[in-house]
């Protein structure tokens, strides 16, 4: 995309968002971009309330909620409205695939993520990073990061499947006649003797939780209603015959699927999800003050939202303020007057804050008594002469940052960790919903098993926390040599290894089950079914034990790295070496 961006090629929505960001960086000075997109609310309109809560160490949840920006409130309300609508649908209409029990699983999926956030943010770090920032980072992970990861994973999975098909054409694959029946049983399309086992459902929960060969086809089938056999069955049959007859080559495919398709893409997308969000919690005070010097956006009341004062969202059309230059040109939308030294910007900002517009001041300097903004009618000007003392003090207060003690480097590091974990939890929450309601075709018990298994193994937030160590090294310890690869490499190793061992045990379980069933030749031998269940349980226990080992090992790696980094940052704080997050 980077090489194509000069041509303004937008292959997908992700390209459009990236191109928009590049164009804004090129055209709009950074001091005029200190605002929330979508709502165009200036950082200053809510950051002072957040700083006051931090300065007063106010831990009341309601007060933190009242300090939320318009964008965060809009996202919270949207989630509540969607949940309410789905609840009504599940009870009143009760479609086959989404009844009130499924609604409970839907709510539980979000509660699982919110429970993690409660401890990671609210219980331990509520004054290191604001609730407003956590909501925005979580939403970015839920919406943007997930959609980006799905696009790239589908692309890479498709390439991997093409390679698999080409290789399978040169191999003599012995396709069994009962393969299709076995496939249907393994996918849960027909009941089997072990399908009601809670352990098997749990194993299905975490063994089917990553992208293997062919899963993207089932995703499209579930979403778009494509015939299941027409697009998926041939690939799946070949895959299972390939696994049985060429296990080492199949493991090689699983290796690329685990490390390249799942781990690399997801960890990269989570990292860029963190980089996408700019929040005033990570903007230095000096830059916030410079943004105010460029002008204050007046949005005390919704009815005045159309009035912009030289800040982000300035309406810069021709003659916007109805002011003419000395040489007769329309100058209302011209930024040129504001480009100058800091003292000039401060002077201009003070005029705006006092209630006068650039047009008023320009006409007063040129002796023109009419300082109209739109059509030369002085009655159309917002009259601030009748502003009360309290209103004036409120407007002036908005132009000054509320006093707040400077954050230590360790506090900033904690904020970075919480932000990255919030992105990961948003991503994991959306991914869980996809697995539960799209990939899963089993009963309610399987949905609950998927949710529980992914709660027991929080790989996504753990990998994000590991990434945060290297991000803090780069940003706070000034190790600029740390690039993207070194930042996400430990997380890729952990994530890929976790997925790979699950895929391998799942493949072994499938091979063992198919082989025993083929040897049975449909005689219905109960002893053989018991043997299949026993082997599946053994493989499931092995995968379960290995998953716990990887999660514990990753947690130990993070704790040791975090403690060592904490000591280094304390030393930097003591030596007055303050570096800011850019």
PDB file of C-alpha atoms in Angstrom, residues 326-475:
ATOM      1  CA  UNK A 326      -6.513  44.532   2.522  1.00  0.00           C
ATOM      2  CA  UNK A 327      -6.188  43.684  -1.158  1.00  0.00           C
ATOM      3  CA  UNK A 328      -9.828  42.674  -1.450  1.00  0.00           C
ATOM      4  CA  UNK A 329      -9.488  38.888  -1.205  1.00  0.00           C
ATOM      5  CA  UNK A 330     -11.592  36.761   1.069  1.00  0.00           C
ATOM      6  CA  UNK A 331      -9.463  35.910   4.078  1.00  0.00           C
ATOM      7  CA  UNK A 332     -11.857  34.225   6.451  1.00  0.00           C
ATOM      8  CA  UNK A 333     -10.553  30.759   5.691  1.00  0.00           C
ATOM      9  CA  UNK A 334      -6.893  31.641   5.425  1.00  0.00           C
ATOM     10  CA  UNK A 335      -4.523  29.986   7.892  1.00  0.00           C
ATOM     11  CA  UNK A 336      -1.676  32.250   6.903  1.00  0.00           C
ATOM     12  CA  UNK A 337      -2.196  34.774   9.695  1.00  0.00           C
ATOM     13  CA  UNK A 338      -1.768  32.031  12.293  1.00  0.00           C
ATOM     14  CA  UNK A 339       1.524  30.750  10.962  1.00  0.00           C
ATOM     15  CA  UNK A 340       4.089  32.471  13.099  1.00  0.00           C
ATOM     16  CA  UNK A 341       6.069  32.327  16.320  1.00  0.00           C
ATOM     17  CA  UNK A 342       4.572  31.102  19.554  1.00  0.00           C
ATOM     18  CA  UNK A 343       4.027  34.629  20.886  1.00  0.00           C
ATOM     19  CA  UNK A 344       1.914  35.483  17.843  1.00  0.00           C
ATOM     20  CA  UNK A 345      -0.130  32.339  18.273  1.00  0.00           C
ATOM     21  CA  UNK A 346      -0.660  33.127  21.925  1.00  0.00           C
ATOM     22  CA  UNK A 347      -1.879  36.627  21.020  1.00  0.00           C
ATOM     23  CA  UNK A 348      -4.290  35.276  18.440  1.00  0.00           C
ATOM     24  CA  UNK A 349      -5.477  32.572  20.816  1.00  0.00           C
ATOM     25  CA  UNK A 350      -6.204  35.131  23.528  1.00  0.00           C
ATOM     26  CA  UNK A 351      -8.372  37.096  21.111  1.00  0.00           C
ATOM     27  CA  UNK A 352     -10.377  33.988  20.311  1.00  0.00           C
ATOM     28  CA  UNK A 353     -10.763  33.015  23.940  1.00  0.00           C
ATOM     29  CA  UNK A 354     -11.927  36.505  24.851  1.00  0.00           C
ATOM     30  CA  UNK A 355     -14.812  36.014  22.462  1.00  0.00           C
ATOM     31  CA  UNK A 356     -13.657  38.026  19.458  1.00  0.00           C
ATOM     32  CA  UNK A 357     -13.264  36.438  16.069  1.00  0.00           C
ATOM     33  CA  UNK A 358     -10.462  36.973  13.660  1.00  0.00           C
ATOM     34  CA  UNK A 359     -12.824  38.916  11.443  1.00  0.00           C
ATOM     35  CA  UNK A 360     -13.826  41.274  14.261  1.00  0.00           C
ATOM     36  CA  UNK A 361     -10.235  42.014  15.157  1.00  0.00           C
ATOM     37  CA  UNK A 362      -9.189  42.416  11.529  1.00  0.00           C
ATOM     38  CA  UNK A 363     -11.912  44.939  10.809  1.00  0.00           C
ATOM     39  CA  UNK A 364     -11.224  46.834  14.019  1.00  0.00           C
ATOM     40  CA  UNK A 365      -7.576  47.155  13.001  1.00  0.00           C
ATOM     41  CA  UNK A 366      -8.641  48.513   9.595  1.00  0.00           C
ATOM     42  CA  UNK A 367     -11.200  50.940  11.030  1.00  0.00           C
ATOM     43  CA  UNK A 368     -14.233  49.055   9.784  1.00  0.00           C
ATOM     44  CA  UNK A 369     -17.106  49.248  12.184  1.00  0.00           C
ATOM     45  CA  UNK A 370     -18.865  46.243  10.731  1.00  0.00           C
ATOM     46  CA  UNK A 371     -17.222  43.023  11.808  1.00  0.00           C
ATOM     47  CA  UNK A 372     -19.671  40.620  10.231  1.00  0.00           C
ATOM     48  CA  UNK A 373     -18.855  36.941   9.981  1.00  0.00           C
ATOM     49  CA  UNK A 374     -21.195  35.906   7.205  1.00  0.00           C
ATOM     50  CA  UNK A 375     -23.020  38.675   5.352  1.00  0.00           C
ATOM     51  CA  UNK A 376     -21.871  42.001   6.802  1.00  0.00           C
ATOM     52  CA  UNK A 377     -24.752  42.179   9.242  1.00  0.00           C
ATOM     53  CA  UNK A 378     -23.445  42.964  12.692  1.00  0.00           C
ATOM     54  CA  UNK A 379     -26.482  41.265  14.213  1.00  0.00           C
ATOM     55  CA  UNK A 380     -25.180  37.921  12.922  1.00  0.00           C
ATOM     56  CA  UNK A 381     -22.085  38.111  15.096  1.00  0.00           C
ATOM     57  CA  UNK A 382     -22.074  36.076  18.275  1.00  0.00           C
ATOM     58  CA  UNK A 383     -22.308  38.774  20.932  1.00  0.00           C
ATOM     59  CA  UNK A 384     -20.080  37.951  23.869  1.00  0.00           C
ATOM     60  CA  UNK A 385     -20.421  41.360  25.550  1.00  0.00           C
ATOM     61  CA  UNK A 386     -23.249  39.983  27.681  1.00  0.00           C
ATOM     62  CA  UNK A 387     -21.196  37.003  28.797  1.00  0.00           C
ATOM     63  CA  UNK A 388     -21.356  36.574  32.546  1.00  0.00           C
ATOM     64  CA  UNK A 389     -18.291  36.523  34.711  1.00  0.00           C
ATOM     65  CA  UNK A 390     -18.738  32.814  35.408  1.00  0.00           C
ATOM     66  CA  UNK A 391     -19.022  32.021  31.705  1.00  0.00           C
ATOM     67  CA  UNK A 392     -15.937  34.040  30.951  1.00  0.00           C
ATOM     68  CA  UNK A 393     -13.980  32.276  33.697  1.00  0.00           C
ATOM     69  CA  UNK A 394     -15.101  28.934  32.297  1.00  0.00           C
ATOM     70  CA  UNK A 395     -13.919  29.856  28.811  1.00  0.00           C
ATOM     71  CA  UNK A 396     -10.575  31.114  30.135  1.00  0.00           C
ATOM     72  CA  UNK A 397     -10.130  27.989  32.257  1.00  0.00           C
ATOM     73  CA  UNK A 398     -10.472  25.861  29.152  1.00  0.00           C
ATOM     74  CA  UNK A 399      -7.349  27.499  27.761  1.00  0.00           C
ATOM     75  CA  UNK A 400      -5.140  26.348  30.625  1.00  0.00           C
ATOM     76  CA  UNK A 401      -4.212  22.830  31.592  1.00  0.00           C
ATOM     77  CA  UNK A 402      -5.374  21.787  35.022  1.00  0.00           C
ATOM     78  CA  UNK A 403      -2.478  21.344  37.392  1.00  0.00           C
ATOM     79  CA  UNK A 404      -1.402  17.747  37.616  1.00  0.00           C
ATOM     80  CA  UNK A 405       1.838  16.240  38.902  1.00  0.00           C
ATOM     81  CA  UNK A 406       4.075  14.969  36.097  1.00  0.00           C
ATOM     82  CA  UNK A 407       3.790  11.271  35.416  1.00  0.00           C
ATOM     83  CA  UNK A 408       6.773   9.112  36.182  1.00  0.00           C
ATOM     84  CA  UNK A 409       8.264   6.921  33.501  1.00  0.00           C
ATOM     85  CA  UNK A 410       6.893   3.856  35.245  1.00  0.00           C
ATOM     86  CA  UNK A 411       3.421   5.384  35.201  1.00  0.00           C
ATOM     87  CA  UNK A 412       3.760   6.045  31.482  1.00  0.00           C
ATOM     88  CA  UNK A 413       4.997   2.491  30.949  1.00  0.00           C
ATOM     89  CA  UNK A 414       1.958   1.155  32.806  1.00  0.00           C
ATOM     90  CA  UNK A 415      -0.278   3.308  30.629  1.00  0.00           C
ATOM     91  CA  UNK A 416       1.337   1.892  27.478  1.00  0.00           C
ATOM     92  CA  UNK A 417       0.846  -1.657  28.740  1.00  0.00           C
ATOM     93  CA  UNK A 418      -2.805  -1.071  29.614  1.00  0.00           C
ATOM     94  CA  UNK A 419      -3.434   0.569  26.235  1.00  0.00           C
ATOM     95  CA  UNK A 420      -1.906  -2.343  24.297  1.00  0.00           C
ATOM     96  CA  UNK A 421      -3.734  -4.907  26.424  1.00  0.00           C
ATOM     97  CA  UNK A 422      -7.000  -3.004  25.811  1.00  0.00           C
ATOM     98  CA  UNK A 423      -6.466  -3.276  22.049  1.00  0.00           C
ATOM     99  CA  UNK A 424      -5.751  -6.994  22.433  1.00  0.00           C
ATOM    100  CA  UNK A 425      -8.856  -7.554  24.563  1.00  0.00           C
ATOM    101  CA  UNK A 426     -11.013  -5.735  22.025  1.00  0.00           C
ATOM    102  CA  UNK A 427      -9.535  -7.909  19.288  1.00  0.00           C
ATOM    103  CA  UNK A 428      -9.986 -11.102  21.335  1.00  0.00           C
ATOM    104  CA  UNK A 429     -13.585 -10.174  22.205  1.00  0.00           C
ATOM    105  CA  UNK A 430     -14.557  -9.726  18.554  1.00  0.00           C
ATOM    106  CA  UNK A 431     -12.622 -12.846  17.566  1.00  0.00           C
ATOM    107  CA  UNK A 432     -14.435 -14.865  20.228  1.00  0.00           C
ATOM    108  CA  UNK A 433     -17.786 -13.707  18.884  1.00  0.00           C
ATOM    109  CA  UNK A 434     -16.736 -14.811  15.398  1.00  0.00           C
ATOM    110  CA  UNK A 435     -15.664 -18.244  16.612  1.00  0.00           C
ATOM    111  CA  UNK A 436     -18.756 -18.750  18.748  1.00  0.00           C
ATOM    112  CA  UNK A 437     -21.458 -17.522  16.380  1.00  0.00           C
ATOM    113  CA  UNK A 438     -19.903 -18.125  12.927  1.00  0.00           C
ATOM    114  CA  UNK A 439     -17.354 -20.938  13.045  1.00  0.00           C
ATOM    115  CA  UNK A 440     -19.109 -22.985  15.712  1.00  0.00           C
ATOM    116  CA  UNK A 441     -21.963 -25.201  14.522  1.00  0.00           C
ATOM    117  CA  UNK A 442     -22.376 -27.097  17.754  1.00  0.00           C
ATOM    118  CA  UNK A 443     -24.908 -26.780  20.569  1.00  0.00           C
ATOM    119  CA  UNK A 444     -24.955 -24.282  23.411  1.00  0.00           C
ATOM    120  CA  UNK A 445     -22.500 -26.400  25.424  1.00  0.00           C
ATOM    121  CA  UNK A 446     -19.896 -25.973  22.675  1.00  0.00           C
ATOM    122  CA  UNK A 447     -20.371 -22.200  22.666  1.00  0.00           C
ATOM    123  CA  UNK A 448     -19.805 -22.111  26.419  1.00  0.00           C
ATOM    124  CA  UNK A 449     -16.773 -24.397  26.064  1.00  0.00           C
ATOM    125  CA  UNK A 450     -15.225 -22.095  23.451  1.00  0.00           C
ATOM    126  CA  UNK A 451     -15.771 -19.081  25.715  1.00  0.00           C
ATOM    127  CA  UNK A 452     -14.335 -20.847  28.775  1.00  0.00           C
ATOM    128  CA  UNK A 453     -11.331 -22.223  26.931  1.00  0.00           C
ATOM    129  CA  UNK A 454     -10.414 -18.819  25.550  1.00  0.00           C
ATOM    130  CA  UNK A 455     -10.843 -17.323  29.020  1.00  0.00           C
ATOM    131  CA  UNK A 456      -8.485 -19.877  30.549  1.00  0.00           C
ATOM    132  CA  UNK A 457      -5.789 -19.114  27.970  1.00  0.00           C
ATOM    133  CA  UNK A 458      -5.588 -15.301  27.524  1.00  0.00           C
ATOM    134  CA  UNK A 459      -2.896 -15.447  24.859  1.00  0.00           C
ATOM    135  CA  UNK A 460      -3.848 -12.195  23.108  1.00  0.00           C
ATOM    136  CA  UNK A 461      -3.575  -9.857  26.144  1.00  0.00           C
ATOM    137  CA  UNK A 462      -0.464 -11.713  27.337  1.00  0.00           C
ATOM    138  CA  UNK A 463       1.275 -11.233  23.987  1.00  0.00           C
ATOM    139  CA  UNK A 464       0.254  -7.564  23.971  1.00  0.00           C
ATOM    140  CA  UNK A 465       1.795  -7.107  27.423  1.00  0.00           C
ATOM    141  CA  UNK A 466       5.018  -8.712  26.180  1.00  0.00           C
ATOM    142  CA  UNK A 467       5.023  -6.334  23.214  1.00  0.00           C
ATOM    143  CA  UNK A 468       4.628  -3.379  25.578  1.00  0.00           C
ATOM    144  CA  UNK A 469       8.003  -4.110  27.179  1.00  0.00           C
ATOM    145  CA  UNK A 470       9.827  -3.469  23.918  1.00  0.00           C
ATOM    146  CA  UNK A 471       7.591  -0.504  23.079  1.00  0.00           C
ATOM    147  CA  UNK A 472       8.579   1.074  26.409  1.00  0.00           C
ATOM    148  CA  UNK A 473      12.232   0.350  25.638  1.00  0.00           C
ATOM    149  CA  UNK A 474      11.880   2.186  22.361  1.00  0.00           C
ATOM    150  CA  UNK A 475       9.843   5.138  23.597  1.00  0.00           C
TER     151      UNK A 475
END
